[in-house]
Amino acid sequence: MTRYWLFKTEPDTYSIDDLQDEGRCGWEGIRNYQARNRLRDEVRAGDQVLIYHSSCAVPAVAGLAKVVGEASADPSQFDPRSPYFDPKSSPDTPRWVLVELEWQETFPQQLPLKTIKEDPAFAEMELLSRGRLSIQHVPGDCFRRIVKFCR
DNA sequence: GCCAACGTTGGC
DNA sequence: GCCAACGTTGGC
């Protein structure tokens, strides 16, 4: 069963345009246990992922990607030069995982957080109740509404 | 840049 | 295992 997700990213660090340029990428740097557990236990190949830009002028849903690789050890946790380095993790028992994403669309029209907050149809979005969680579930009807709005 | 909300750490 | 202190996130 295809699931729908929203992954947050700071566009100054990695944006939907970067993903479009690269085509696909390992979604590295998730360092929160609840988000990690979702990546490891729930995110599956074929799932659809809305890419959300946070900590920027207009926080908004900016594009669409697809999961093409399921959870594996995030190499950045072992790299002392990476901002995501975790000295408490080891290759024997990796603490953090990543999934592989493939770019699908960079939306011509972004859907701002402001609009999501104002429209009762988006009341179930985790952006409203669990804004800090970086890997969020998206109800199917919300997903379809968002994609329709943004295209 | 502020600060509220939330997650993590570590002493007990 | 509790919880106070501390650190981080992210909208504004």
XYZ file of C-alpha atoms (C1' of nucleotides) in Angstrom:
175
model
C 0.000 0.000 0.000
C 1.370 3.352 -1.012
C 1.678 5.786 1.857
C 1.931 9.546 1.746
C 4.576 11.500 3.627
C 5.849 15.015 4.132
C 9.615 15.427 4.608
C 10.893 18.732 5.885
C 14.076 20.386 4.683
C 15.680 23.783 5.013
C 16.028 25.028 1.428
C 19.246 26.883 2.286
C 20.724 23.467 3.046
C 18.909 21.245 0.547
C 15.939 22.326 -1.573
C 13.579 20.707 -4.056
C 15.714 22.347 -6.776
C 18.768 20.525 -5.442
C 16.838 17.259 -5.562
C 15.719 18.009 -9.114
C 19.343 18.671 -10.124
C 20.559 15.453 -8.516
C 17.625 13.310 -9.623
C 17.841 11.193 -6.500
C 19.465 11.385 -3.100
C 19.879 9.729 0.259
C 17.777 11.736 2.712
C 20.562 12.116 5.253
C 20.732 13.867 8.591
C 17.547 12.738 10.346
C 18.567 12.794 14.032
C 15.314 12.383 15.899
C 14.177 8.999 17.168
C 10.535 9.229 16.203
C 11.444 10.335 12.688
C 14.098 7.574 12.542
C 11.559 4.951 13.583
C 9.183 6.014 10.855
C 11.938 5.887 8.226
C 12.960 2.445 9.418
C 9.571 0.851 10.118
C 7.033 2.541 7.882
C 8.558 4.250 4.848
C 8.488 1.849 1.906
C 9.618 1.883 -1.723
C 6.963 3.460 -3.895
C 5.638 5.794 -1.196
C 4.959 9.390 -2.226
C 6.768 12.205 -0.413
C 5.843 15.878 -0.322
C 8.954 18.030 0.091
C 8.392 20.892 2.533
C 10.634 23.941 2.904
C 11.047 25.104 6.511
C 12.989 27.886 8.234
C 12.709 30.179 5.235
C 10.834 33.274 4.083
C 7.702 31.377 3.042
C 7.465 27.926 4.650
C 5.622 25.800 2.074
C 5.134 22.482 0.307
C 7.471 22.786 -2.660
C 7.557 19.517 -4.556
C 7.043 15.796 -4.840
C 9.379 12.825 -4.615
C 9.126 9.051 -4.535
C 10.794 6.569 -2.197
C 13.131 4.365 -4.252
C 15.271 2.871 -1.479
C 14.252 1.733 2.004
C 16.093 2.370 5.256
C 19.845 1.784 5.435
C 22.582 3.188 7.664
C 23.083 6.929 7.118
C 26.825 7.217 6.254
C 27.019 10.786 7.558
C 26.749 9.561 11.163
C 30.231 8.013 10.838
C 31.903 11.023 9.204
C 33.635 13.304 11.727
C 33.582 16.150 9.207
C 29.832 15.931 8.685
C 27.478 18.191 10.644
C 25.465 15.003 11.172
C 28.359 13.073 12.757
C 27.309 11.057 15.818
C 30.260 9.915 17.943
C 27.996 7.542 19.853
C 27.074 5.566 16.753
C 29.158 2.761 15.285
C 29.037 0.813 12.010
C 28.273 -2.348 14.010
C 25.146 -0.846 15.489
C 24.171 2.139 13.375
C 21.833 4.494 15.149
C 20.506 6.526 12.201
C 19.066 5.551 8.844
C 18.248 7.220 5.574
C 15.945 6.378 2.675
C 16.548 7.080 -0.995
C 14.324 9.584 -2.774
C 13.810 10.215 -6.463
C 12.680 13.619 -7.697
C 9.216 13.704 -9.276
C 8.011 17.306 -9.469
C 8.965 20.840 -8.514
C 5.569 22.425 -8.067
C 4.798 25.537 -10.160
C 2.765 26.798 -7.220
C 3.923 26.210 -3.661
C 1.401 25.663 -0.879
C 2.336 27.943 2.050
C 1.989 26.859 5.657
C -0.258 29.875 6.125
C -2.793 28.424 3.689
C -2.598 25.003 5.297
C -3.400 26.592 8.648
C -6.348 28.515 7.248
C -8.075 25.690 5.374
C -10.100 23.292 7.577
C -9.541 20.560 4.968
C -5.950 20.373 6.264
C -6.884 20.104 9.939
C -5.452 16.574 10.145
C -2.023 17.569 8.847
C 0.742 16.882 11.348
C 2.243 20.239 10.403
C -0.390 21.745 12.674
C -0.110 19.437 15.673
C 3.494 18.172 15.451
C 5.239 20.887 13.526
C 8.733 19.908 14.619
C 8.585 16.318 13.462
C 10.638 16.077 10.290
C 8.996 12.925 8.869
C 5.233 13.395 8.826
C 2.253 11.276 7.825
C -0.128 12.847 5.308
C -3.736 11.632 5.008
C -4.569 10.517 1.459
C -7.254 13.127 0.948
C -4.899 15.898 2.096
C -2.198 14.601 -0.230
C -4.510 14.683 -3.247
C -5.757 18.146 -2.348
C -2.223 19.486 -1.993
C -1.039 18.059 -5.303
C -4.103 19.435 -7.067
C -3.472 22.890 -5.568
C 0.210 22.978 -6.474
C 0.130 21.810 -10.096
C 16.696 37.759 16.490
C 13.066 36.227 19.694
C 10.958 32.781 22.009
C 7.523 28.923 22.577
C 7.359 24.225 22.026
C 9.453 20.247 22.203
C 13.321 16.738 22.415
C 17.432 15.039 24.900
C 20.585 14.446 28.689
C 22.095 13.132 32.998
C 22.061 13.391 38.146
C 19.674 11.415 41.645
C 12.368 6.232 36.080
C 11.712 11.129 37.243
C 12.422 15.592 36.099
C 15.242 19.860 35.886
C 18.380 21.819 32.910
C 19.692 22.415 28.604
C 19.705 22.368 23.445
C 17.227 22.693 19.031
C 13.654 23.800 15.843
C 11.179 26.782 13.212
C 7.427 30.271 12.699
C 7.069 34.898 13.167
